Coordinates of C-alpha atoms and ligand atoms in Angstrom, one line a residue:
X269 CA 18.6 16.6 6.3
X270 CA 19.0 18.4 9.3
X271 CA 16.7 21.3 9.1
X272 CA 13.5 22.7 9.8
X273 CA 11.1 21.8 6.4
X274 CA 10.7 25.4 4.6
X275 CA 8.2 27.6 5.1
X276 CA 7.1 30.7 3.2
X277 CA 9.1 33.7 3.9
X278 CA 7.4 35.1 7.1
X279 CA 6.6 38.7 6.9
X280 CA 7.6 41.3 9.5
X281 CA 6.3 44.4 9.9
X282 CA 8.8 46.5 8.4
X283 CA 9.8 43.5 5.7
X284 CA 10.2 45.1 2.6
X285 CA 9.8 41.7 -0.1
X286 CA 12.0 39.3 -0.3
X287 CA 15.8 38.9 -1.2
X288 CA 16.5 35.6 -2.5
X289 CA 20.1 34.3 -2.3
X290 CA 21.5 30.8 -3.4
X291 CA 25.2 30.0 -2.2
X292 CA 27.1 27.1 -3.8
X293 CA 29.8 25.8 -1.2
X294 CA 31.9 23.9 -4.1
X295 CA 35.0 21.6 -3.4
X296 CA 37.2 24.2 -5.3
X297 CA 35.1 27.2 -6.3
X298 CA 32.1 28.8 -4.6
X299 CA 29.3 30.8 -6.6
X300 CA 26.7 33.3 -5.3
X301 CA 23.1 34.4 -7.0
X302 CA 20.4 36.4 -6.1
X303 CA 17.2 37.8 -6.9
X304 CA 14.6 40.0 -5.2
X305 CA 10.9 40.3 -5.2
X306 CA 9.2 40.9 -8.6
X307 CA 12.7 40.7 -10.0
X308 CA 12.7 36.4 -10.3
X309 CA 13.2 36.5 -14.0
X310 CA 16.6 38.2 -13.6
X311 CA 19.1 36.4 -11.8
X312 CA 22.4 38.1 -11.0
X313 CA 25.9 36.5 -10.1
X314 CA 28.0 37.6 -7.9
X315 CA 31.6 39.1 -9.1
X316 CA 33.9 41.8 -8.7
X317 CA 35.8 39.6 -6.6
X318 CA 38.4 41.1 -4.2
X319 CA 41.9 40.6 -5.7
X320 CA 44.9 42.5 -5.3
X321 CA 46.6 40.7 -8.8
X322 CA 44.3 38.7 -10.3
X323 CA 42.0 39.4 -13.4
X324 CA 39.9 37.2 -12.4
X325 CA 37.9 39.4 -10.5
X326 CA 34.3 38.9 -13.1
X327 CA 34.6 35.3 -13.2
X328 CA 31.1 33.4 -12.0
X329 CA 32.7 31.5 -8.9
X330 CA 35.7 32.5 -6.9
X331 CA 38.4 29.9 -5.6
X332 CA 37.1 28.3 -2.2
X333 CA 40.5 28.7 -0.7
X334 CA 41.8 30.8 2.5
X335 CA 45.2 31.7 4.3
X336 CA 46.0 32.9 7.6
X337 CA 48.4 35.4 7.3
X338 CA 50.5 36.9 10.6
X339 CA 48.2 37.8 13.6
X340 CA 45.7 35.0 11.9
X341 CA 44.7 37.6 9.0
X342 CA 42.6 35.7 6.8
X343 CA 43.0 36.3 2.6
X344 CA 40.2 34.3 0.8
X345 CA 39.1 33.6 -2.6
X346 CA 41.1 35.7 -5.7
X347 CA 42.8 37.7 -3.1
X348 CA 45.3 34.8 -2.5
X349 CA 48.4 35.0 -4.6
X350 CA 47.8 31.9 -6.8
X351 CA 51.3 30.1 -5.8
X352 CA 50.8 31.1 -1.8
X353 CA 50.4 28.3 0.3
X354 CA 46.5 27.8 1.0
X355 CA 43.8 25.7 2.3
X356 CA 41.8 24.4 -0.2
X357 CA 39.4 21.0 0.0
X358 CA 38.0 21.8 3.0
X359 CA 34.4 21.2 2.1
X360 CA 35.5 17.3 2.3
X361 CA 36.7 17.5 5.1
X362 CA 33.5 18.3 6.8
X363 CA 33.3 14.6 6.2
X364 CA 34.0 12.2 9.0
X365 CA 37.2 10.0 8.3
X366 CA 35.0 6.3 7.3
X367 CA 32.9 8.7 4.8
X368 CA 35.9 9.8 2.9
X369 CA 37.3 6.7 0.5
X370 CA 40.5 5.7 1.0
X371 CA 42.2 7.1 -2.0
X372 CA 40.9 10.2 -1.2
X373 CA 42.3 10.1 2.3
X374 CA 45.0 9.4 1.5
X375 CA 45.4 11.8 -1.4
X376 CA 47.8 14.4 -1.4
X377 CA 45.4 17.4 -1.3
X378 CA 44.0 16.0 1.5
X379 CA 47.0 15.4 3.3
X380 CA 48.1 19.3 2.5
X381 CA 44.6 20.0 3.9
X382 CA 44.8 18.4 7.1
X383 CA 48.3 19.8 7.8
X384 CA 47.6 23.4 6.7
X385 CA 44.5 23.3 9.7
X386 CA 46.7 21.8 12.0
X387 CA 49.4 24.2 11.6
X388 CA 47.2 26.8 11.7
X389 CA 45.3 25.1 14.6
X390 CA 42.0 25.4 13.0
X391 CA 39.3 22.9 12.6
X392 CA 37.5 22.1 9.1
X393 CA 34.6 23.8 10.5
X394 CA 36.3 26.6 11.9
X395 CA 37.7 27.3 8.1
X396 CA 34.8 26.7 6.5
X397 CA 32.7 29.2 8.7
X398 CA 35.8 31.4 7.8
X399 CA 35.8 31.3 4.4
X400 CA 31.5 31.9 4.4
X401 CA 31.9 34.8 6.7
X402 CA 33.9 36.5 4.1
X403 CA 31.6 34.8 0.8
X404 CA 28.8 36.6 2.9
X405 CA 30.1 40.0 3.3
X406 CA 31.4 40.2 0.1
X407 CA 27.9 39.2 -1.6
X408 CA 25.9 41.5 0.9
X409 CA 28.2 44.4 -0.5
X410 CA 27.4 43.7 -4.2
X411 CA 23.4 43.3 -3.7
X412 CA 23.8 46.5 -1.5
X413 CA 25.6 48.3 -4.4
X414 CA 22.7 46.2 -6.9
X415 CA 19.6 46.7 -5.1
X416 CA 20.3 49.5 -2.3
X417 CA 20.7 49.7 1.4
X418 CA 17.2 50.4 2.0
X419 CA 16.4 47.0 0.3
X420 CA 19.0 44.9 2.4
X421 CA 18.4 46.3 5.6
X422 CA 14.4 45.8 5.3
X423 CA 13.8 43.0 3.2
X424 CA 13.3 39.4 4.2
X425 CA 16.6 37.3 3.6
X426 CA 15.8 33.8 2.3
X427 CA 19.3 31.8 1.5
X428 CA 19.4 28.8 0.2
X429 CA 22.2 26.7 0.3
X430 CA 23.1 23.8 -1.9
X431 CA 24.5 20.6 -0.5
X432 CA 26.3 17.3 -2.9
X433 CA 23.1 14.7 -2.8
X434 CA 25.7 12.7 -1.5
X435 CA 26.0 14.3 1.5
X436 CA 25.7 12.2 4.8
X437 CA 22.8 14.2 7.2
X438 CA 25.7 15.2 9.8
X439 CA 28.0 16.9 7.4
X440 CA 24.6 19.1 6.3
X441 CA 24.3 19.7 9.7
X442 CA 27.3 21.1 10.2
X443 CA 27.0 23.4 7.2
X444 CA 24.1 24.8 9.1
X445 CA 26.4 25.6 12.0
X446 CA 28.5 27.6 9.6
X447 CA 25.9 29.5 8.2
X448 CA 24.5 30.4 11.5
X449 CA 28.2 31.4 13.0
X450 CA 29.3 33.1 9.6
X451 CA 26.9 35.5 10.5
X452 CA 24.5 34.5 7.6
X453 CA 21.7 33.9 9.9
X454 CA 21.5 37.2 12.0
X455 CA 18.7 39.4 12.1
X456 CA 18.9 42.9 9.9
X457 CA 17.0 45.7 11.3
X458 CA 15.0 43.0 13.0
X459 CA 13.9 41.0 9.8
X460 CA 14.7 37.3 10.4
X461 CA 16.4 35.3 7.6
X462 CA 15.4 32.1 7.1
X463 CA 17.7 29.5 5.7
X464 CA 17.2 26.4 3.8
X465 CA 19.0 23.7 2.0
X466 CA 18.9 21.7 -1.8
X467 CA 20.8 19.2 -3.1
X468 CA 23.4 20.8 -5.5
X469 CA 22.1 18.1 -8.5
X470 CA 18.3 19.1 -8.1
X471 CA 19.2 23.0 -8.1
X472 CA 21.7 22.1 -11.3
X473 CA 18.9 20.4 -12.9
X474 CA 16.2 23.0 -11.9
X475 CA 18.0 25.8 -13.5
X476 CA 19.0 23.8 -17.1
X477 CA 15.2 23.1 -17.3
X478 CA 14.8 26.8 -16.3
X479 CA 17.1 27.3 -19.3
X480 CA 15.3 25.2 -21.8
X481 CA 12.1 26.5 -21.0
X482 CA 10.3 27.2 -24.5
X483 CA 12.5 25.0 -26.6
X484 CA 10.3 22.9 -29.1
X485 CA 11.7 19.7 -28.6
X486 CA 11.2 19.6 -24.8
X487 CA 7.5 17.9 -24.4
X488 CA 5.7 16.0 -21.5
X489 CA 6.7 12.6 -20.7
X490 CA 10.4 13.2 -21.4
X491 CA 13.1 12.3 -19.2
X492 CA 16.7 14.1 -18.5
X493 CA 19.7 12.9 -16.8
X494 CA 21.7 16.3 -15.4
X495 CA 25.1 15.4 -14.5
X496 CA 26.6 18.0 -12.4
X497 CA 30.4 17.9 -12.7
X498 CA 31.8 19.5 -9.9
X499 CA 35.6 19.8 -8.3
X500 CA 35.1 17.0 -5.5
X501 CA 31.9 15.1 -6.3
X502 CA 29.9 14.3 -9.3
X503 CA 26.2 14.3 -8.6
X504 CA 23.3 12.3 -11.1
X505 CA 19.7 13.3 -10.9
X506 CA 17.0 12.7 -13.5
X507 CA 14.0 14.0 -13.9
X508 CA 10.7 13.3 -15.9
X509 CA 8.6 16.1 -17.6
X510 CA 5.3 16.3 -16.1
X511 CA 4.3 20.0 -17.8
X512 CA 6.0 22.1 -19.9
X513 CA 4.5 25.5 -18.7
X514 CA 4.9 26.6 -16.0
X515 CA 7.9 23.4 -15.8
X516 CA 6.8 20.7 -13.8
X517 CA 9.0 17.7 -13.0
X518 CA 9.3 14.6 -11.0
X519 CA 12.3 13.0 -10.1
X520 CA 12.1 9.1 -11.8
X521 CA 15.0 7.1 -10.4
X522 CA 17.1 7.6 -7.7
X523 CA 19.8 9.8 -8.1
X524 CA 23.4 8.9 -7.8
X525 CA 26.8 10.3 -7.4
X526 CA 30.2 9.9 -6.3
X527 CA 33.9 11.5 -5.2
X528 CA 35.3 11.7 -8.9
X529 CA 35.6 15.7 -9.6
X530 CA 37.8 17.5 -11.2
X531 CA 40.4 17.5 -8.5
X532 CA 41.1 13.4 -8.7
X533 CA 42.0 15.0 -12.7
X534 CA 44.1 17.3 -11.2
X535 CA 45.7 15.0 -9.2
X536 CA 46.3 12.5 -11.9
X537 CA 47.8 15.1 -14.0
X538 CA 50.0 16.4 -11.1
X539 CA 51.5 12.6 -11.2
X540 CA 52.2 13.0 -14.6
X541 CA 54.0 16.0 -14.2
X542 CA 55.9 14.1 -11.5
X543 CA 56.7 11.2 -13.5
X544 CA 58.2 13.3 -16.1
X545 CA 60.2 15.5 -14.0
X546 CA 61.8 12.2 -11.6
X547 CA 63.8 13.6 -9.8
X548 CA 63.7 17.1 -10.5
X549 CA 60.3 17.2 -9.1
X550 CA 61.3 17.4 -5.9
X551 CA 64.3 20.1 -6.7
X552 CA 61.6 22.4 -7.9
X553 CA 60.2 24.8 -5.5
X554 CA 56.6 24.6 -4.1
X555 CA 55.3 27.8 -5.8
X556 CA 56.7 27.1 -9.1
X557 CA 55.3 23.7 -9.0
X558 CA 51.7 25.3 -7.9
X559 CA 52.4 28.0 -10.7
X560 CA 53.4 25.2 -13.4
X561 CA 49.8 23.1 -12.5
X562 CA 48.0 26.6 -13.0
X563 CA 49.1 27.9 -16.2
X564 CA 50.2 24.7 -18.2
X565 CA 47.0 22.8 -17.0
X566 CA 44.3 24.9 -15.0
X567 CA 43.7 27.6 -17.2
X568 CA 45.5 25.4 -20.6
X569 CA 45.4 21.4 -20.8
X570 CA 42.6 20.8 -18.8
X571 CA 40.2 23.0 -20.5
X572 CA 41.5 22.7 -24.9
X573 CA 42.2 18.8 -24.6
X574 CA 39.8 17.3 -26.9
X575 CA 39.4 13.7 -27.8
X576 CA 41.1 14.4 -31.3
X577 CA 44.0 16.3 -29.6
X578 CA 47.2 15.6 -31.4
X579 CA 49.3 18.2 -29.9
X580 CA 52.3 17.4 -27.4
X581 CA 53.0 20.3 -24.6
X582 CA 56.2 21.1 -24.1
X583 CA 57.4 22.2 -20.3
X584 CA 60.8 24.2 -19.7
X585 CA 62.3 23.0 -16.5
X586 CA 63.1 25.8 -13.9
X587 CA 66.5 26.4 -13.5
X588 CA 66.3 25.5 -9.7
X589 CA 65.9 21.5 -11.0
X590 CA 68.9 21.5 -13.4
X591 CA 72.5 19.9 -12.6
X592 CA 75.6 22.5 -12.8
X593 CA 76.4 20.6 -16.2
X594 CA 73.0 21.4 -17.6
X595 CA 73.1 24.7 -16.1
X596 CA 76.3 25.4 -18.4
X597 CA 74.8 23.9 -21.5
X598 CA 71.7 26.0 -21.3
X599 CA 74.6 29.0 -21.4
X600 CA 75.4 27.6 -25.0
X601 CA 71.9 26.9 -26.3
X602 CA 70.2 30.0 -24.3
X603 CA 67.3 28.1 -23.5
X604 CA 65.8 26.2 -20.9
X605 CA 65.3 22.5 -21.8
X606 CA 61.7 20.9 -21.5
X607 CA 59.8 17.7 -20.7
X608 CA 57.1 16.9 -23.0
X609 CA 53.1 15.8 -22.3
X610 CA 52.2 14.0 -25.2
X611 CA 48.1 13.7 -25.5
X612 CA 48.5 9.9 -24.4
X613 CA 50.1 11.7 -21.5
X614 CA 46.6 13.9 -20.9
X615 CA 44.4 10.9 -21.9
X616 CA 46.2 8.9 -19.0
X617 CA 45.3 11.4 -16.3
X618 CA 41.9 11.8 -17.6
X619 CA 40.7 8.8 -18.3
X620 CA 40.1 6.7 -15.0
X621 CA 37.7 10.1 -13.6
X622 CA 35.9 10.3 -16.8
X623 CA 35.2 6.7 -17.1
X624 CA 33.7 6.6 -13.6
X625 CA 31.7 9.1 -14.7
X626 CA 30.7 7.1 -17.7
X627 CA 30.0 4.3 -14.9
X628 CA 27.5 7.0 -13.2
X629 CA 26.0 8.0 -16.3
X630 CA 25.3 4.6 -17.6
X631 CA 23.7 3.5 -14.2
X632 CA 21.3 6.3 -14.2
X633 CA 20.5 5.5 -18.0
X634 CA 19.6 2.0 -17.7
X635 CA 17.6 3.1 -14.4
X636 CA 15.7 5.4 -16.5
X637 CA 15.2 2.8 -19.1
X638 CA 14.1 0.2 -16.8
X639 CA 11.4 2.6 -15.1
X640 CA 10.2 4.5 -18.2
X641 CA 10.5 1.9 -20.7
X642 CA 12.7 4.5 -23.3
X643 CA 16.1 6.2 -22.8
X644 CA 16.5 9.6 -21.5
X645 CA 16.0 12.0 -24.3
X646 CA 18.9 14.4 -22.7
X647 CA 22.3 13.6 -20.8
X648 CA 23.0 17.3 -20.1
X649 CA 26.4 18.1 -19.0
X650 CA 26.5 21.1 -15.7
X651 CA 29.0 22.3 -12.9
X652 CA 32.6 23.7 -13.7
X653 CA 33.9 20.3 -15.2
X654 CA 31.0 19.5 -17.0
X655 CA 32.1 22.3 -19.2
X656 CA 35.4 20.4 -20.0
X657 CA 35.6 19.5 -23.8
X658 CA 37.2 16.1 -23.4
X659 CA 34.7 14.8 -20.9
X660 CA 31.8 15.8 -23.5
X661 CA 33.9 14.1 -25.9
X662 CA 34.0 10.6 -24.3
X663 CA 30.1 10.8 -22.7
X664 CA 29.2 11.7 -26.1
X665 CA 31.2 8.7 -27.9
X666 CA 29.6 6.0 -25.4
X667 CA 26.0 7.3 -25.1
X668 CA 25.8 9.6 -27.7
X669 CA 24.0 7.1 -30.3
X670 CA 21.1 6.5 -27.7
X671 CA 20.9 9.7 -26.1
X672 CA 21.4 13.5 -26.9
X673 CA 24.3 14.9 -24.7
X674 CA 24.5 18.7 -24.3
X675 CA 26.7 20.7 -22.8
X676 CA 26.0 24.6 -22.6
X677 CA 28.2 27.6 -23.4
X678 CA 29.8 29.9 -21.5
X679 CA 29.3 30.2 -17.7
X680 CA 25.5 28.8 -17.7
X681 CA 26.8 25.4 -16.8
X682 CA 28.7 26.9 -14.2
X683 CA 26.4 28.7 -12.3
X684 CA 23.6 26.1 -12.4
X685 CA 23.9 25.2 -8.9
X686 CA 23.4 28.7 -7.4
X687 CA 20.9 30.0 -9.7
X688 CA 19.0 26.6 -9.6
X689 CA 18.7 27.4 -5.5
X690 CA 17.5 31.0 -6.5
X691 CA 14.9 29.6 -9.0
X692 CA 14.0 26.7 -6.4
X693 CA 12.7 29.4 -3.4
X694 CA 11.1 31.8 -6.0
X695 CA 9.1 28.7 -6.7
X696 CA 8.3 27.8 -3.5
X697 CA 7.2 31.0 -2.3
X698 CA 5.3 31.9 -5.8
X699 CA 7.1 34.8 -6.4
X700 CA 8.6 35.8 -10.0
X701 CA 8.0 34.2 -13.7
X702 CA 10.8 31.8 -13.5
X703 CA 9.4 28.9 -11.8
X704 CA 10.4 24.6 -11.9
X705 CA 8.0 22.6 -9.7
X706 CA 9.6 19.4 -8.5
X707 CA 6.7 17.5 -7.8
X708 CA 8.0 14.5 -6.3
X709 CA 11.4 13.1 -5.5
X710 CA 12.8 9.8 -4.8
X711 CA 14.0 9.1 -1.6
X712 CA 18.3 8.7 -1.1
X713 CA 17.8 7.2 2.2
X714 CA 15.2 5.7 4.9
X715 CA 14.4 7.1 7.6
X716 CA 12.7 5.7 10.7
X717 CA 12.3 5.0 14.9
X718 CA 13.5 1.9 16.6
X719 CA 10.3 0.7 19.1
X720 CA 9.1 -2.4 20.6
X721 CA 6.4 -4.2 18.6
X722 CA 3.5 -6.7 19.8
X723 CA 4.8 -10.1 20.1
X724 CA 4.8 -12.1 17.1
X725 CA 5.8 -15.7 17.3
X726 CA 6.3 -15.8 13.2
X727 CA 8.1 -12.8 12.7
X728 CA 10.5 -11.7 16.0
X729 CA 13.8 -13.1 17.4
X730 CA 13.2 -15.0 20.7
X731 CA 16.1 -12.7 21.8
X732 CA 14.3 -9.7 21.8
X733 CA 11.1 -10.8 23.6
X734 CA 10.3 -9.1 26.9
X735 CA 7.4 -9.0 29.4
X736 CA 6.0 -5.4 29.5
X737 CA 5.4 -5.2 33.5
X738 CA 2.8 -2.2 33.2
X739 CA 0.5 -3.7 30.6
X740 CA 1.3 -7.3 31.0
X741 CA 1.8 -7.9 27.7
X742 CA 4.7 -9.3 25.3
X743 CA 6.9 -7.3 23.0
X744 CA 9.5 -7.6 20.5
X745 CA 12.4 -4.6 21.2
X746 CA 14.6 -3.7 18.7
X747 CA 12.1 -3.4 15.6
X748 CA 13.0 -0.7 13.3
X749 CA 9.6 1.2 11.8
X750 CA 10.6 3.0 8.6
X751 CA 8.4 6.1 7.7
X752 CA 10.0 6.9 4.8
X753 CA 12.0 4.1 2.8
X754 CA 15.2 4.5 0.0
X755 CA 13.7 4.6 -3.5
X756 CA 10.0 5.9 -2.4
X757 CA 8.6 8.7 -3.9
X758 CA 8.4 11.5 -1.5
X759 CA 5.8 14.1 -2.2
X760 CA 6.8 17.8 -1.6
X761 CA 3.9 18.2 0.3
X762 CA 2.5 14.9 1.7
X763 CA 3.5 13.9 5.3
X764 CA 4.8 10.5 6.4
X765 CA 3.3 9.8 10.0
X766 CA 3.2 6.7 12.2
X767 CA 1.2 6.2 15.5
X768 CA 3.0 5.3 18.2
X769 CA 1.5 4.1 21.6
X770 CA 3.2 4.4 25.5
X771 CA 2.7 3.1 28.6
X772 CA 2.4 4.7 31.5
X773 CA 2.2 4.2 35.3
X774 CA -0.8 5.6 36.4
X775 CA -0.1 6.2 40.0
X776 CA 3.4 7.4 38.7
X777 CA 5.0 11.1 38.9
X778 CA 4.2 13.3 36.0
X779 CA 6.8 13.3 33.6
X780 CA 8.1 14.0 30.1
X781 CA 8.1 11.1 27.6
X782 CA 11.3 9.8 26.8
X783 CA 13.3 11.7 23.8
X784 CA 12.5 9.8 20.0
X785 CA 15.4 9.0 18.4
X786 CA 15.3 9.2 14.4
X787 CA 17.6 6.7 12.5
X788 CA 18.7 6.4 8.6
X789 CA 20.3 3.9 6.7
X790 CA 21.5 3.7 3.2
X791 CA 20.9 -0.1 3.3
X792 CA 18.5 -1.1 0.7
X793 CA 15.8 -2.8 1.8
X794 CA 16.1 -1.3 5.3
X795 CA 16.7 -3.9 8.3
X796 CA 13.1 -5.0 10.1
X797 CA 15.4 -5.3 13.1
X798 CA 17.9 -2.6 14.6
X799 CA 21.8 -3.2 13.6
X800 CA 24.5 -0.6 14.4
X801 CA 26.4 -1.2 11.8
X802 CA 24.1 0.0 9.3
X803 CA 21.6 2.3 11.2
X804 CA 22.8 5.1 12.2
X805 CA 21.4 7.9 14.4
X806 CA 20.2 11.2 12.7
X807 CA 18.7 13.1 15.3
X808 CA 16.7 13.0 18.5
X809 CA 13.4 15.1 19.2
X810 CA 12.9 16.1 22.6
X811 CA 9.6 16.6 24.4
X812 CA 9.7 19.3 26.3
X813 CA 5.7 18.6 27.8
X814 CA 5.3 17.1 30.9
X815 CA 2.9 14.9 30.8
X816 CA 0.6 13.6 34.2
X817 CA -0.6 10.3 33.9
X818 CA -4.0 10.8 35.6
X819 CA -4.9 13.1 32.2
X820 CA -4.0 10.1 30.0
X821 CA -6.7 7.3 28.7
X822 CA -6.2 4.1 31.7
X823 CA -6.5 0.8 30.6
X824 CA -6.7 -2.4 32.6
X825 CA -3.9 -5.3 32.1
X826 CA -4.8 -9.4 32.4
X827 CA -4.0 -9.2 36.1
X828 CA -6.3 -6.3 37.1
X829 CA -3.9 -3.6 37.2
X830 CA -4.4 -0.2 35.3
X831 CA -2.0 1.5 33.8
X832 CA -2.3 4.8 31.4
X833 CA -1.6 5.0 27.7
X834 CA -0.1 8.1 25.7
X835 CA -1.0 7.9 22.0
X836 CA 1.0 10.0 19.6
X837 CA 1.1 10.2 15.9
X838 CA 4.7 11.2 14.8
X839 CA 5.1 12.7 11.3
X840 CA 7.9 13.6 9.0
X841 CA 8.1 16.2 6.4
X842 CA 10.3 16.4 3.7
X843 CA 10.9 19.0 1.3
X844 CA 13.9 19.8 -1.0
X845 CA 16.8 18.6 1.0
X846 CA 14.8 19.0 4.3
X847 CA 13.4 16.7 6.5
X848 CA 11.3 17.8 9.3
X849 CA 9.8 16.1 12.1
X850 CA 6.9 17.0 14.6
X851 CA 4.4 15.0 16.7
X852 CA 0.7 15.2 16.9
X853 CA -1.2 14.3 20.0
X854 CA -4.9 14.0 20.1
X855 CA -4.9 15.9 16.8
X856 CA -3.1 18.7 17.9
X857 CA 0.6 19.4 17.3
X858 CA 2.8 20.0 20.2
X859 CA 3.9 23.6 19.6
X860 CA 7.6 24.0 18.0
X861 CA 8.6 24.8 21.4
X862 CA 7.5 21.3 22.8
X863 CA 9.6 19.5 20.5
X864 CA 13.1 19.9 20.3
X865 CA 15.3 18.5 17.1
X866 CA 19.0 17.7 18.1
X867 CA 21.1 16.2 14.9
X868 CA 23.9 14.0 15.5
X869 CA 26.7 16.0 13.7
X870 CA 29.1 12.9 14.6
Ligands
ATP86 N1 36.1 24.6 -19.3 C1 36.5 23.8 -18.2 N2 37.0 22.8 -18.6 C2 37.5 21.8 -17.8 N3 37.3 22.0 -16.3 C3 36.8 23.2 -16.0 C4 36.6 24.4 -16.7 N4 35.8 25.2 -16.3 C5 36.1 25.1 -15.2 N5 36.6 23.8 -14.8 C6 37.1 22.7 -13.5 O1 35.8 22.4 -13.5 C7 35.9 22.3 -11.2 C8 35.2 23.1 -10.4 O2 33.8 23.0 -10.8 P1 32.5 23.5 -9.9 O3 32.9 25.0 -9.6 O4 31.4 23.3 -10.5 O5 33.3 22.7 -8.7 P2 33.1 22.5 -7.1 O6 31.7 23.3 -7.1 O7 34.3 23.1 -6.6 O8 33.0 21.4 -6.6 P3 31.7 20.4 -5.7 O9 30.7 20.4 -6.4 O10 32.2 18.9 -5.9 O11 31.6 20.6 -4.4 C9 37.2 22.9 -11.4 O12 38.2 22.0 -10.8 C10 37.9 23.9 -12.5 O13 39.3 23.5 -13.0
MG87 MG1 29.5 22.5 -7.2

């Protein structure tokens, strides 16, 4: 994950404690939580959203939506008139086309989002930056009101942004750039702001486990599957409890997830309406359609429908959809005709998405059983969609006999992600009372470098063989050295390292060594040889030190020629969702100025 590893907050001369802000930038809704030094058992959620007409200002998350008005005037969140045309789903557009499944890429909502961006000549990155700027300014406003101007001006800010665990590294890097351009990292009164990332399911799990602290039925060795069911993504993560108080957990199997969040359900329900209205759907005003989906579905059927529901829903057909003779008939009856949505219709919309989620849960339960020899104790549903009654009923129907399914009431599951981000940073900095320590994680990708290895007839492909003129030895080029392999356990503070040697012409000029490119793959086991189809560049590490070959150790080759050798150790650190890289030479770290990491945002 493209970011330097988190450090403990740097104190500055005028630093007055720490403010930790957790930002959950969601596909459909975004939430912000915060706390400050010595208050970490009290996490506040940002509300008081700007809204002229909406009565949702106290909701714990605001819609991830913006509009560009005349003169590029931006409206965002709840201040947008719900029926108006607006940009939504933009988070998914941070993914490259090839990483968006066909059915998502071709969905109406993605098409509309792309059309909206095109119409207003904006890129997805620009729109995300604009949204984040508004979200941040509103958050700073609320934090100031809550803790005082003085605290906000002089405190060290630590921002933690949550990201879907299934996101590729380039998308995470785009988020970092967007946060920077949104002004989140601007110095206030000379105090620097620290930015780190955490995966959404890990944050969700941390908050959920913190909520469970002190429960008598939770004991060491128990395992949990947490399913963060959001608008776009459903992310699953499984933990084993190592110690109950203070809580220490380890990830026990590789997490999983997919693009099967609530927006796909919304799309399926819109399709039900489309087929019920038939030709009348086309005649309906776009704003009436949006209003119908919002009032009938979003705040009605979607939240209240249960497996046992037998109720049918009658929805009025707007006047503009009616034929002349139908309008005349209304004159007599004085009421608009309706279409009927039956419980079967609702189930038809829910089931494909719910079945995908159940398959993911089944995969995690089986993986935990295989690893631990017993079923997980709980499956915990969180995220906005995780509050859904019908989803709970269906998950419970399938797994309830084997595993207890938990779904907290109220806003807790919806705010779990931003609260968890705050607890994570507070735990790392050792401030406050709430603490959930993730001792080890399971790698979701493999990371490594491509190098030449001393030639070995048994292992290498003759196509890769070459003679190095400098040391007169045979090598195999294009070999992969994996520092971290998918499913490996990653201990938070234990770096992975690899020793590398490079030959130099000892009479040659002073020069900087070539860049070190870092690659990642999701193929398991990772290939031993370079394969551009499945191995992607994550970033490149640039040396900025100039090396004088005369100062390097000298060696002699088999024909008596002299050459120099540069030996260094390459190290990779993982913490949360961050991966950091460093180069050590002669036991000394090449300073951060000597090594620059450029992340690949494509
Ligand atoms: N009580 C509820 N029942 C059913 N669905 C709900 C409920 N509350 C919220 N939702 C739905 O949850 C979705 C939003 O969930 P959430 O805020 O966790 O997603 P997100 O963070 O926007 O998306 P992602 O995490 O995938 O980027 C919306 O589709 C919303 O309608
Ligand atoms: Mg979310």
